Coordinates of C-alpha atoms in Angstrom, one line a residue:
M801 CA -15.2 24.5 -17.4
A802 CA -12.4 25.4 -19.3
V803 CA -8.8 24.6 -17.7
D804 CA -6.1 26.8 -18.8
A805 CA -2.7 27.3 -17.4
V806 CA -1.6 30.4 -16.1
D807 CA 2.2 31.0 -17.4
S808 CA 4.9 31.7 -14.6
V809 CA 7.4 34.4 -15.9
S810 CA 10.6 32.8 -14.8
R811 CA 11.3 29.8 -12.6
T812 CA 12.3 32.7 -10.0
D813 CA 8.4 33.1 -9.7
D814 CA 5.8 30.9 -8.2
P815 CA 4.5 28.5 -10.4
V816 CA 0.6 29.0 -10.9
V817 CA -2.0 26.5 -12.7
T818 CA -5.4 26.8 -13.1
T819 CA -7.6 23.6 -12.1
P820 CA -11.3 23.0 -13.0
Y821 CA -12.2 24.7 -9.5
G822 CA -9.6 27.6 -9.4
A823 CA -5.9 28.5 -9.8
V824 CA -3.1 27.4 -7.5
R825 CA -0.1 28.7 -6.7
G826 CA 2.7 26.4 -5.8
R827 CA 6.7 26.9 -5.1
Y828 CA 9.7 26.0 -6.9
E829 CA 12.1 23.9 -4.7
D830 CA 15.4 23.0 -6.1
G831 CA 14.2 23.3 -9.8
I832 CA 10.7 21.3 -9.2
A833 CA 7.0 23.0 -8.9
V834 CA 5.6 21.6 -5.7
F835 CA 1.9 22.1 -5.2
R836 CA 0.4 21.0 -1.9
G837 CA -3.1 20.7 -0.5
I838 CA -5.0 21.1 -3.7
P839 CA -8.4 20.0 -3.0
Y840 CA -10.2 17.5 -5.2
A841 CA -13.3 16.8 -3.1
A842 CA -15.2 19.0 -0.7
P843 CA -14.7 19.0 3.2
P844 CA -16.2 15.5 4.1
F845 CA -18.3 17.0 7.3
G846 CA -21.2 18.5 8.4
A847 CA -23.9 17.1 6.0
R848 CA -20.9 15.1 4.0
R849 CA -20.0 13.2 6.8
F850 CA -19.8 9.4 6.1
R851 CA -21.0 10.2 2.4
P852 CA -19.3 10.0 -0.8
P853 CA -17.1 12.6 -2.1
V854 CA -18.6 15.5 -3.9
P855 CA -16.1 18.1 -6.2
P856 CA -15.1 21.1 -4.0
E857 CA -16.8 24.7 -4.3
P858 CA -14.9 26.6 -7.1
W859 CA -12.9 29.7 -5.6
D860 CA -12.0 32.9 -6.9
G861 CA -8.5 34.4 -7.4
V862 CA -5.2 32.2 -7.0
R863 CA -5.5 29.7 -3.7
D864 CA -1.9 29.4 -2.2
A865 CA -0.9 26.1 -2.5
G866 CA 2.6 26.1 -0.6
E867 CA 2.0 23.9 2.2
F868 CA 0.5 20.6 3.2
G869 CA -3.2 20.6 3.4
P870 CA -5.1 19.3 6.5
T871 CA -4.8 15.5 7.4
P872 CA -7.7 13.1 7.8
P873 CA -8.7 12.7 11.4
K874 CA -6.5 9.8 12.8
P875 CA -5.6 8.7 16.2
P876 CA -2.0 8.8 17.2
Y877 CA 0.5 6.0 16.9
S878 CA 1.5 3.9 20.0
E879 CA 4.3 5.2 21.5
A880 CA 6.6 2.2 20.4
F881 CA 5.4 2.6 16.7
A882 CA 5.6 6.5 16.7
R883 CA 9.5 6.1 17.5
L884 CA 9.3 4.3 13.9
L885 CA 6.7 5.8 11.8
A886 CA 6.5 9.6 11.2
D887 CA 2.6 10.6 10.8
P888 CA 2.3 14.2 10.9
V889 CA -1.1 16.0 11.6
V890 CA -2.5 19.1 10.2
P891 CA -5.4 20.3 11.7
G892 CA -8.7 21.6 9.5
D893 CA -11.4 20.2 7.7
D894 CA -10.6 20.4 4.0
C895 CA -8.7 17.1 4.1
L896 CA -9.5 15.6 1.0
N897 CA -6.5 17.1 -1.1
L898 CA -3.3 16.3 -3.0
N899 CA 0.1 17.4 -3.8
V900 CA 1.8 17.4 -7.3
W901 CA 5.8 17.5 -7.8
T902 CA 6.5 18.3 -11.4
P903 CA 9.5 19.3 -13.5
E904 CA 7.4 21.0 -16.2
P905 CA 4.1 22.8 -14.9
G906 CA 2.7 23.3 -18.5
P907 CA 0.3 21.4 -20.5
G908 CA 2.8 20.5 -23.5
A909 CA 5.0 18.2 -21.3
R910 CA 2.9 15.2 -21.3
L911 CA 5.3 13.3 -18.8
P912 CA 4.2 10.1 -16.9
V913 CA 2.4 10.3 -14.0
M914 CA 2.7 8.4 -10.4
V915 CA 0.0 8.6 -7.9
W916 CA 0.8 7.6 -4.4
I917 CA -1.9 6.2 -2.0
H918 CA -0.1 5.6 1.5
G919 CA -0.5 3.0 3.9
G920 CA -1.2 3.0 7.6
A921 CA -4.0 0.1 8.0
L922 CA -6.7 2.5 6.8
T923 CA -6.5 4.1 10.1
R924 CA -3.2 6.2 10.1
G925 CA -1.0 7.9 7.8
S926 CA -1.1 10.9 5.0
S927 CA 0.4 12.6 2.1
A928 CA 2.5 14.9 4.2
V929 CA 4.7 12.0 5.9
P930 CA 8.2 13.4 4.8
V931 CA 9.3 10.4 3.4
Y932 CA 6.6 10.7 0.5
D933 CA 8.4 13.7 -0.7
G934 CA 7.8 13.3 -4.7
H935 CA 11.2 15.3 -5.5
A936 CA 13.3 12.6 -6.9
F937 CA 10.3 11.2 -9.2
A938 CA 10.0 14.9 -10.7
R939 CA 13.7 15.2 -10.9
D940 CA 13.8 12.2 -13.0
G941 CA 10.9 13.0 -15.3
V942 CA 8.0 12.1 -13.4
V943 CA 4.8 14.0 -12.4
L944 CA 4.1 12.7 -8.9
V945 CA 0.9 13.0 -7.1
S946 CA 0.4 11.9 -3.4
I947 CA -3.6 11.9 -1.8
N948 CA -5.2 12.3 1.4
Y949 CA -8.1 10.0 1.9
R950 CA -10.7 9.5 4.8
L951 CA -9.2 6.8 7.3
G952 CA -10.9 4.5 10.1
V953 CA -14.5 4.5 10.9
E954 CA -14.7 8.0 9.0
G955 CA -13.4 6.0 5.7
Y956 CA -14.2 2.8 6.5
G957 CA -17.0 2.1 8.8
L958 CA -20.0 -0.2 8.0
F959 CA -23.3 1.5 9.0
P960 CA -26.8 0.6 7.8
D961 CA -27.4 4.1 6.8
A962 CA -24.2 5.1 4.6
P963 CA -22.4 3.7 1.6
P964 CA -19.4 1.6 2.6
N965 CA -16.0 2.5 1.2
A966 CA -15.9 6.0 1.4
G967 CA -12.0 6.3 2.0
L968 CA -11.7 4.2 -1.5
R969 CA -14.6 6.4 -3.1
D970 CA -12.2 9.4 -2.1
Q971 CA -9.1 7.9 -3.9
L972 CA -11.5 7.3 -7.1
A973 CA -12.4 10.7 -6.9
A974 CA -8.7 12.0 -6.7
L975 CA -7.9 9.7 -9.6
E976 CA -10.7 11.2 -11.7
W977 CA -9.2 14.7 -10.6
V978 CA -5.8 13.4 -12.1
R979 CA -7.3 12.3 -15.1
E980 CA -9.3 15.8 -15.5
S981 CA -6.4 18.0 -14.4
I982 CA -3.0 16.5 -14.5
A983 CA -2.4 17.8 -18.2
R984 CA -1.8 21.1 -17.0
F985 CA 0.6 20.3 -14.3
G986 CA 2.9 18.5 -17.2
G987 CA 1.5 15.1 -16.9
D988 CA 0.3 12.7 -19.4
P989 CA -3.3 11.5 -18.2
D990 CA -2.9 8.2 -20.5
R991 CA 0.1 7.4 -18.8
V992 CA -0.7 7.2 -15.1
T993 CA 0.9 4.6 -12.5
V994 CA -0.9 4.0 -9.6
F995 CA 1.1 2.6 -6.7
G996 CA 0.5 1.8 -3.0
E997 CA 2.2 0.1 0.3
S998 CA 0.3 -2.2 2.7
A999 CA -3.4 -0.6 2.9
G1000 CA -2.5 1.6 -0.2
A1001 CA -1.5 -1.5 -2.0
I1002 CA -4.9 -3.5 -0.9
S1003 CA -6.5 -0.1 -2.2
V1004 CA -4.7 -0.3 -5.5
G1005 CA -6.0 -4.0 -5.6
A1006 CA -9.3 -2.7 -5.2
L1007 CA -9.2 0.1 -7.8
L1008 CA -7.5 -2.5 -10.3
A1009 CA -10.5 -4.5 -10.0
S1010 CA -13.4 -1.9 -9.8
P1011 CA -15.4 -1.4 -12.9
R1012 CA -15.4 2.6 -12.4
A1013 CA -11.8 2.8 -12.1
Q1014 CA -11.2 1.4 -15.2
G1015 CA -9.1 3.5 -17.6
L1016 CA -8.1 5.6 -14.8
F1017 CA -4.5 4.3 -14.9
R1018 CA -2.1 2.2 -17.2
R1019 CA 0.0 0.5 -14.6
A1020 CA -0.2 -0.5 -10.9
V1021 CA 2.5 -1.3 -8.1
L1022 CA 1.5 -3.1 -5.3
Q1023 CA 4.1 -3.0 -2.2
S1024 CA 3.1 -5.4 0.6
G1025 CA -0.4 -5.8 0.1
P1026 CA -2.7 -8.0 -1.7
P1027 CA -6.1 -7.3 -3.4
E1028 CA -8.4 -8.4 -0.8
A1029 CA -12.0 -7.6 0.6
S1030 CA -12.5 -7.8 4.3
E1031 CA -15.5 -9.7 5.9
R1032 CA -18.3 -7.6 6.6
D1033 CA -19.1 -9.1 10.0
K1034 CA -15.4 -8.3 11.0
V1035 CA -15.9 -4.6 9.8
R1036 CA -19.4 -4.3 11.8
R1037 CA -18.1 -6.0 15.0
L1038 CA -15.6 -2.9 15.3
V1039 CA -18.3 -0.5 14.6
R1040 CA -20.5 -2.4 17.1
R1041 CA -17.9 -2.1 19.6
M1042 CA -17.3 1.4 19.2
A1043 CA -21.2 2.0 19.5
T1044 CA -21.3 -0.1 22.8
R1045 CA -18.4 2.2 24.5
L1046 CA -20.0 5.6 23.1
K1047 CA -23.8 4.1 24.1
V1048 CA -25.0 5.2 20.7
P1049 CA -26.7 3.4 17.9
A1050 CA -24.2 2.0 15.3
T1051 CA -25.3 4.1 12.7
A1052 CA -23.6 7.0 10.7
R1053 CA -26.1 9.5 12.0
A1054 CA -25.4 8.7 15.6
F1055 CA -21.5 8.5 14.9
A1056 CA -21.7 11.8 13.2
A1057 CA -22.9 13.4 16.3
V1058 CA -20.0 12.3 18.4
D1059 CA -17.2 14.5 19.4
R1060 CA -14.5 13.6 16.8
A1061 CA -11.9 13.6 19.3
L1062 CA -13.8 11.3 21.4
L1063 CA -14.5 9.0 18.1
L1064 CA -10.9 8.5 17.6
R1065 CA -9.9 7.7 21.2
T1066 CA -12.6 5.1 21.2
Q1067 CA -11.6 3.7 17.6
A1068 CA -8.1 3.5 18.7
D1069 CA -9.0 1.8 22.2
V1070 CA -11.2 -1.2 20.4
A1071 CA -8.7 -1.6 17.6
R1072 CA -5.8 -1.9 19.6
L1073 CA -5.3 -5.3 20.0
S1074 CA -5.6 -5.9 16.2
S1075 CA -2.7 -6.6 14.0
P1076 CA -1.9 -8.5 10.6
V1077 CA -0.1 -11.3 12.4
L1078 CA -2.6 -11.7 15.4
G1079 CA -5.9 -10.7 13.5
G1080 CA -9.0 -9.3 15.2
P1081 CA -11.7 -6.9 14.0
A1082 CA -10.2 -4.3 12.1
F1083 CA -11.3 -1.7 9.3
G1084 CA -11.0 -2.7 5.4
I1085 CA -12.5 -2.7 1.9
V1086 CA -15.6 -4.4 1.7
V1087 CA -17.7 -6.0 -1.4
D1088 CA -20.0 -3.4 -1.7
G1089 CA -22.1 -4.3 -5.2
D1090 CA -20.8 -0.9 -6.5
L1091 CA -17.3 0.4 -6.3
V1092 CA -16.3 -2.9 -5.3
P1093 CA -18.9 -5.4 -6.9
R1094 CA -16.9 -8.6 -5.8
D1095 CA -13.9 -9.8 -4.1
P1096 CA -11.0 -8.0 -5.8
M1097 CA -8.5 -11.1 -5.7
E1098 CA -11.5 -12.9 -7.6
A1099 CA -12.3 -10.7 -10.1
L1100 CA -8.3 -10.3 -11.0
L1101 CA -7.7 -14.1 -10.9
A1102 CA -10.8 -14.4 -13.5
G1103 CA -9.2 -11.9 -15.6
G1104 CA -9.8 -8.4 -14.4
A1105 CA -7.8 -5.5 -15.6
P1106 CA -5.9 -7.4 -18.3
D1107 CA -4.5 -4.6 -19.9
V1108 CA -2.8 -3.0 -16.5
E1109 CA 0.9 -4.0 -16.2
L1110 CA 1.9 -4.9 -12.7
L1111 CA 4.8 -4.5 -10.2
L1112 CA 4.2 -6.7 -6.9
G1113 CA 6.4 -7.5 -4.0
W1114 CA 7.4 -7.5 -0.5
T1115 CA 9.9 -7.3 2.3
S1116 CA 12.0 -10.1 3.5
E1117 CA 10.5 -9.9 7.2
E1118 CA 7.5 -8.0 7.0
Y1119 CA 6.3 -9.3 10.4
R1120 CA 9.1 -7.8 12.2
L1121 CA 7.4 -4.5 12.3
W1122 CA 4.3 -5.7 13.4
L1123 CA 6.2 -8.1 16.4
A1124 CA 9.2 -6.0 17.2
P1125 CA 8.4 -2.7 18.6
G1126 CA 5.8 -4.2 21.5
G1127 CA 8.4 -6.6 22.3
L1128 CA 6.2 -9.3 20.9
L1129 CA 8.8 -11.5 19.0
E1130 CA 10.1 -12.3 22.5
R1131 CA 6.6 -13.2 23.7
V1132 CA 5.9 -15.2 20.9
D1133 CA 9.4 -17.3 21.1
R1134 CA 8.5 -18.3 24.8
L1135 CA 5.0 -19.3 24.2
G1136 CA 6.4 -21.9 21.4
P1137 CA 3.9 -24.3 20.4
V1138 CA 1.0 -22.5 21.6
A1139 CA 1.8 -19.4 19.1
L1140 CA 2.1 -22.1 16.7
A1141 CA -1.2 -23.2 17.2
G1142 CA -2.4 -19.6 17.0
A1143 CA -0.8 -19.3 13.6
M1144 CA -2.4 -22.2 12.4
A1145 CA -5.9 -20.9 13.4
R1146 CA -5.0 -17.4 12.0
C1147 CA -4.0 -19.2 8.9
R1148 CA -6.8 -21.9 8.9
C1149 CA -4.2 -24.6 8.0
G1150 CA -3.3 -27.8 9.4
H1151 CA 0.1 -29.4 11.3
E1152 CA 1.8 -29.7 7.8
V1153 CA 2.5 -26.5 7.1
P1154 CA 4.3 -25.2 10.0
R1155 CA 6.1 -28.8 10.1
G1156 CA 6.8 -27.9 6.5
Y1157 CA 8.1 -24.4 7.8
R1158 CA 10.2 -26.0 10.6
A1159 CA 11.8 -28.1 7.9
I1160 CA 12.8 -25.5 5.7
H1161 CA 14.1 -23.2 8.3
P1162 CA 15.5 -25.5 11.0
G1163 CA 17.7 -22.7 12.7
S1164 CA 14.5 -20.1 13.3
G1165 CA 13.0 -19.2 16.2
T1166 CA 9.0 -19.8 16.6
A1167 CA 8.3 -16.1 16.2
D1168 CA 10.1 -16.0 13.0
L1169 CA 8.4 -19.3 11.7
V1170 CA 5.1 -17.9 12.9
G1171 CA 5.9 -14.5 11.0
Q1172 CA 6.9 -16.1 7.9
M1173 CA 3.8 -18.4 8.1
V1174 CA 1.2 -15.3 8.2
T1175 CA 3.0 -13.1 6.0
D1176 CA 3.1 -15.8 3.1
H1177 CA -0.8 -16.5 3.9
L1178 CA -1.8 -13.4 3.9
L1179 CA 0.7 -11.5 1.1
R1180 CA 2.9 -13.7 -0.8
V1181 CA 0.6 -16.6 -1.5
P1182 CA -1.9 -13.9 -3.2
L1183 CA 0.4 -11.9 -4.9
H1184 CA 2.2 -15.2 -6.5
R1185 CA -1.2 -16.2 -7.8
L1186 CA -2.2 -12.7 -9.1
A1187 CA 1.2 -12.9 -11.0
D1188 CA 0.5 -16.2 -12.3
A1189 CA -3.1 -15.0 -13.4
R1190 CA -1.8 -12.2 -15.9
P1191 CA -2.3 -12.7 -19.4
P1192 CA 1.1 -13.2 -21.5
R1193 CA 0.6 -9.9 -23.5
T1194 CA 0.7 -8.0 -19.9
P1195 CA 3.7 -8.5 -17.9
A1196 CA 4.0 -8.7 -14.3
Y1197 CA 7.1 -8.2 -12.3
V1198 CA 8.2 -9.0 -8.8
Y1199 CA 10.6 -8.1 -6.2
E1200 CA 11.6 -8.4 -2.8
F1201 CA 13.0 -6.1 -0.4
A1202 CA 15.8 -7.8 1.8
W1203 CA 18.1 -5.1 3.1
P1204 CA 18.0 -5.6 7.2
S1205 CA 17.3 -2.0 8.9
N1206 CA 19.9 -0.6 10.8
V1207 CA 17.7 -0.6 14.0
P1208 CA 18.2 -3.5 15.9
G1209 CA 15.6 -6.2 15.7
L1210 CA 13.8 -4.8 12.5
G1211 CA 15.4 -6.7 9.8
A1212 CA 13.9 -6.3 6.3
C1213 CA 10.6 -5.4 8.1
H1214 CA 7.1 -4.1 6.6
A1215 CA 7.4 -0.4 5.4
L1216 CA 11.2 -0.3 5.2
E1217 CA 11.5 -0.1 1.3
L1218 CA 9.4 3.2 1.2
G1219 CA 12.6 5.5 1.4
F1220 CA 14.4 3.7 -1.2
V1221 CA 11.4 3.7 -3.5
F1222 CA 11.3 7.5 -2.8
D1223 CA 14.9 8.2 -2.7
T1224 CA 14.5 9.8 0.5
V1225 CA 16.9 7.6 3.0
E1226 CA 18.4 10.9 4.0
V1227 CA 15.1 12.0 5.4
P1228 CA 15.3 12.0 9.2
Q1229 CA 12.3 10.1 9.1
A1230 CA 13.5 7.7 7.2
A1231 CA 16.2 6.8 9.3
Q1232 CA 13.7 6.4 12.2
L1233 CA 12.9 3.0 10.3
A1234 CA 15.9 2.2 8.6
G1235 CA 18.6 3.5 11.3
P1236 CA 21.8 5.5 10.3
G1237 CA 23.8 4.8 7.1
A1238 CA 20.9 3.6 4.9
P1239 CA 22.8 2.7 1.6
Q1240 CA 22.3 5.5 -1.2
E1241 CA 23.2 2.9 -3.9
L1242 CA 20.3 0.5 -3.0
A1243 CA 17.9 3.8 -3.0
D1244 CA 19.4 4.7 -6.5
A1245 CA 18.5 1.2 -7.9
M1246 CA 15.4 0.7 -6.7
H1247 CA 14.0 4.2 -7.1
A1248 CA 15.3 3.8 -10.9
A1249 CA 13.3 0.7 -10.9
W1250 CA 10.1 2.3 -10.3
V1251 CA 10.7 5.3 -12.7
R1252 CA 11.6 2.7 -15.3
F1253 CA 8.5 0.7 -15.0
A1254 CA 6.4 4.2 -14.8
V1255 CA 7.9 5.4 -18.1
E1256 CA 8.2 2.0 -20.1
G1257 CA 6.5 -0.7 -18.2
D1258 CA 9.3 -2.5 -17.6
P1259 CA 11.3 -2.1 -14.2
G1260 CA 14.4 -3.7 -15.5
W1261 CA 14.3 -7.5 -15.0
Q1262 CA 12.7 -10.5 -16.2
A1263 CA 8.7 -10.6 -16.2
W1264 CA 6.8 -13.2 -14.2
D1265 CA 6.8 -16.6 -16.0
A1266 CA 7.0 -20.3 -14.9
S1267 CA 10.5 -20.0 -13.6
H1268 CA 9.0 -17.1 -11.0
P1269 CA 11.8 -14.7 -11.4
V1270 CA 12.2 -12.4 -8.2
R1271 CA 14.4 -9.4 -8.1
I1272 CA 16.1 -9.1 -5.1
F1273 CA 16.9 -5.6 -3.6
G1274 CA 19.5 -6.5 -0.5
T1275 CA 23.2 -6.0 0.5
G1276 CA 25.0 -6.1 -2.8
E1277 CA 23.9 -5.5 -6.3
P1278 CA 20.1 -6.1 -7.1
H1279 CA 19.7 -9.7 -8.7
T1280 CA 17.2 -11.7 -10.0
V1281 CA 16.5 -15.1 -8.1
L1282 CA 14.3 -17.8 -9.4
G1283 CA 11.9 -19.2 -7.0
P1284 CA 13.1 -18.0 -3.9
R1285 CA 9.9 -18.7 -1.9
D1286 CA 8.6 -21.7 -4.0
R1287 CA 9.2 -24.0 -1.1
E1288 CA 7.1 -22.3 1.4
L1289 CA 4.6 -21.3 -1.2
A1290 CA 4.3 -25.4 -2.1
L1291 CA 3.2 -26.0 1.2
W1292 CA 0.0 -23.7 0.7
D1293 CA -0.6 -25.3 -2.3
A1294 CA -0.5 -28.7 -1.0
E1295 CA -2.8 -27.3 2.0
S1296 CA -5.4 -26.0 -0.4
G1297 CA -5.7 -29.5 -1.8
R1298 CA -7.0 -30.5 1.6
P1299 CA -11.2 -31.0 1.6
G1300 CA -12.4 -27.7 3.2
A1301 CA -9.0 -26.0 3.1
P1302 CA -8.7 -22.4 2.0
L1303 CA -6.6 -21.2 -0.8
S1304 CA -4.8 -17.9 0.2
S1305 CA -7.0 -16.1 2.2
P1306 CA -10.8 -16.5 3.4
Q1307 CA -11.4 -14.1 0.6
S1308 CA -9.0 -15.3 -1.9
A1309 CA -9.5 -17.0 -5.3
P1310 CA -12.4 -19.2 -6.1
S1311 CA -12.0 -22.8 -5.2
S1312 CA -12.6 -23.7 -9.0
R1313 CA -9.2 -22.2 -10.2
P1314 CA -7.0 -24.9 -11.6
R1315 CA -4.0 -25.5 -9.6
R1316 CA -0.7 -26.1 -11.2
P1317 CA 2.5 -27.8 -9.2
R1318 CA 4.9 -25.1 -7.7
R1319 CA 8.3 -25.3 -9.1
V1320 CA 10.7 -26.4 -6.3
M1321 CA 14.5 -25.0 -6.8
A1322 CA 17.3 -26.4 -5.1
V1323 CA 19.0 -24.8 -2.6
R1324 CA 22.1 -23.4 -3.6
P1325 CA 23.4 -20.9 -0.4
S1326 CA 26.3 -19.8 -2.5
S1327 CA 24.3 -18.4 -5.0
W1328 CA 22.4 -16.2 -2.3
P1329 CA 23.2 -12.7 -1.4
P1330 CA 23.6 -12.0 2.5
L1331 CA 19.9 -12.3 3.1
P1332 CA 18.2 -13.6 6.3
P1333 CA 18.4 -17.4 6.6
R1334 CA 14.6 -17.5 6.3
A1335 CA 14.6 -16.1 2.9
G1336 CA 14.1 -19.5 1.6
G1337 CA 15.4 -21.5 -1.5
G1338 CA 15.9 -20.4 -5.1
R1339 CA 19.0 -19.7 -7.6
S1340 CA 20.4 -16.6 -8.7
L1341 CA 20.8 -15.6 -12.3
P1342 CA 23.8 -14.0 -13.3

């Protein structure tokens, strides 16, 4: 079907664009054309429940795209997390939809495009979260697309009678829609950057490694999430626990017959003890021989996606979002050696690793040591190794977000950087996590780096090399530090040399990958910005 734009008379009129499935009418908001709730796939219910996405039915006339579309089914956050993380619910079945912010809704603009994949442990979140407003990106010359995808058991349940990874297949369908349609919204389909945080970054890693996604994007940003595949048995256990409580077979057909609200309550109940730090059964992307033919980390370390430029990073204290809201920081501190033993089991490491962390951070409590150990094992080690594996012609850039939240106890926690990346720190929902008075100048700097990466492929600092340059976004001017986590990560390199020891995670790099010694930098406290004391060694560049 031909794709033709319906030109608006002026910016006082609502913008109208024709997609392959019908025309949509957006709104001009502060000079930016905004289209919300555009279907990229048919509602995934009825006969399509637990099945791969299919194109939406074409519509006649002009469809209104002024409001966010329905959000996928999801349980609410617990009270402790709901105080920190906004997660609006829009009812309705047509939940496979996306939003577009563009400064120039016309086919001649050919602007760079960024596609946002939200996080939320693959069970929560949506594109309607106010922090993800795309106005600032469009203001700065980028077409911003944000997408919904199926969550939880609907998107990542593992059944014998349905294909796995339905939510990831939704993301692929959204990227295919972008390839086919974004030019009419002013975007360049050959200059697409896909970016995501947490589960969104894990999704980006899987798409990066998937042969079926090749050519759909040119650059990728992974914020606080590594390429990984979950163990199939771990996902199956969660589905079987749900089936036991529901008293139905663990099949897609049986689950499709269960009331949706009951399904969500059961999902929330059986998964309530799972967390990145504590582990436990959880939904995740699995190797399926099709969209995910092999473990994404293995594929990328073996040379996958060699032409895609990468921006990778984390926050200084990721674990505080997982531990602080429920009072687990204090409980872990009280448990002391028992908690350290649990962390060793979680990370499958020996005593040398916690001893090393204690030596590097002698003033830290048990909770901080456990949190940093697990964060490094699950997140920083894989991202370091991914950066190491990039070919010289395709640079990778690494950052660390180190500004501590003004909410007591959160520090520079997981997801805190999002309001800065989107330049939405003034949005009330961003203040839930950041507290009052988040520095606008830091948002200006971080947002500008993401824009520059999408436009030029270079966020504005030294590309990753043997000196391990990391851009620090903290209190004060952003600056580059060489090897700020090298001492901790050297412990994992030494650990991986033990017989039977894993590399970075149970599904991570193949054991045949050659190891090179980590460069351990001398500690020079005077060169550090005012980061938390657990930020590690390293030296600053001027």
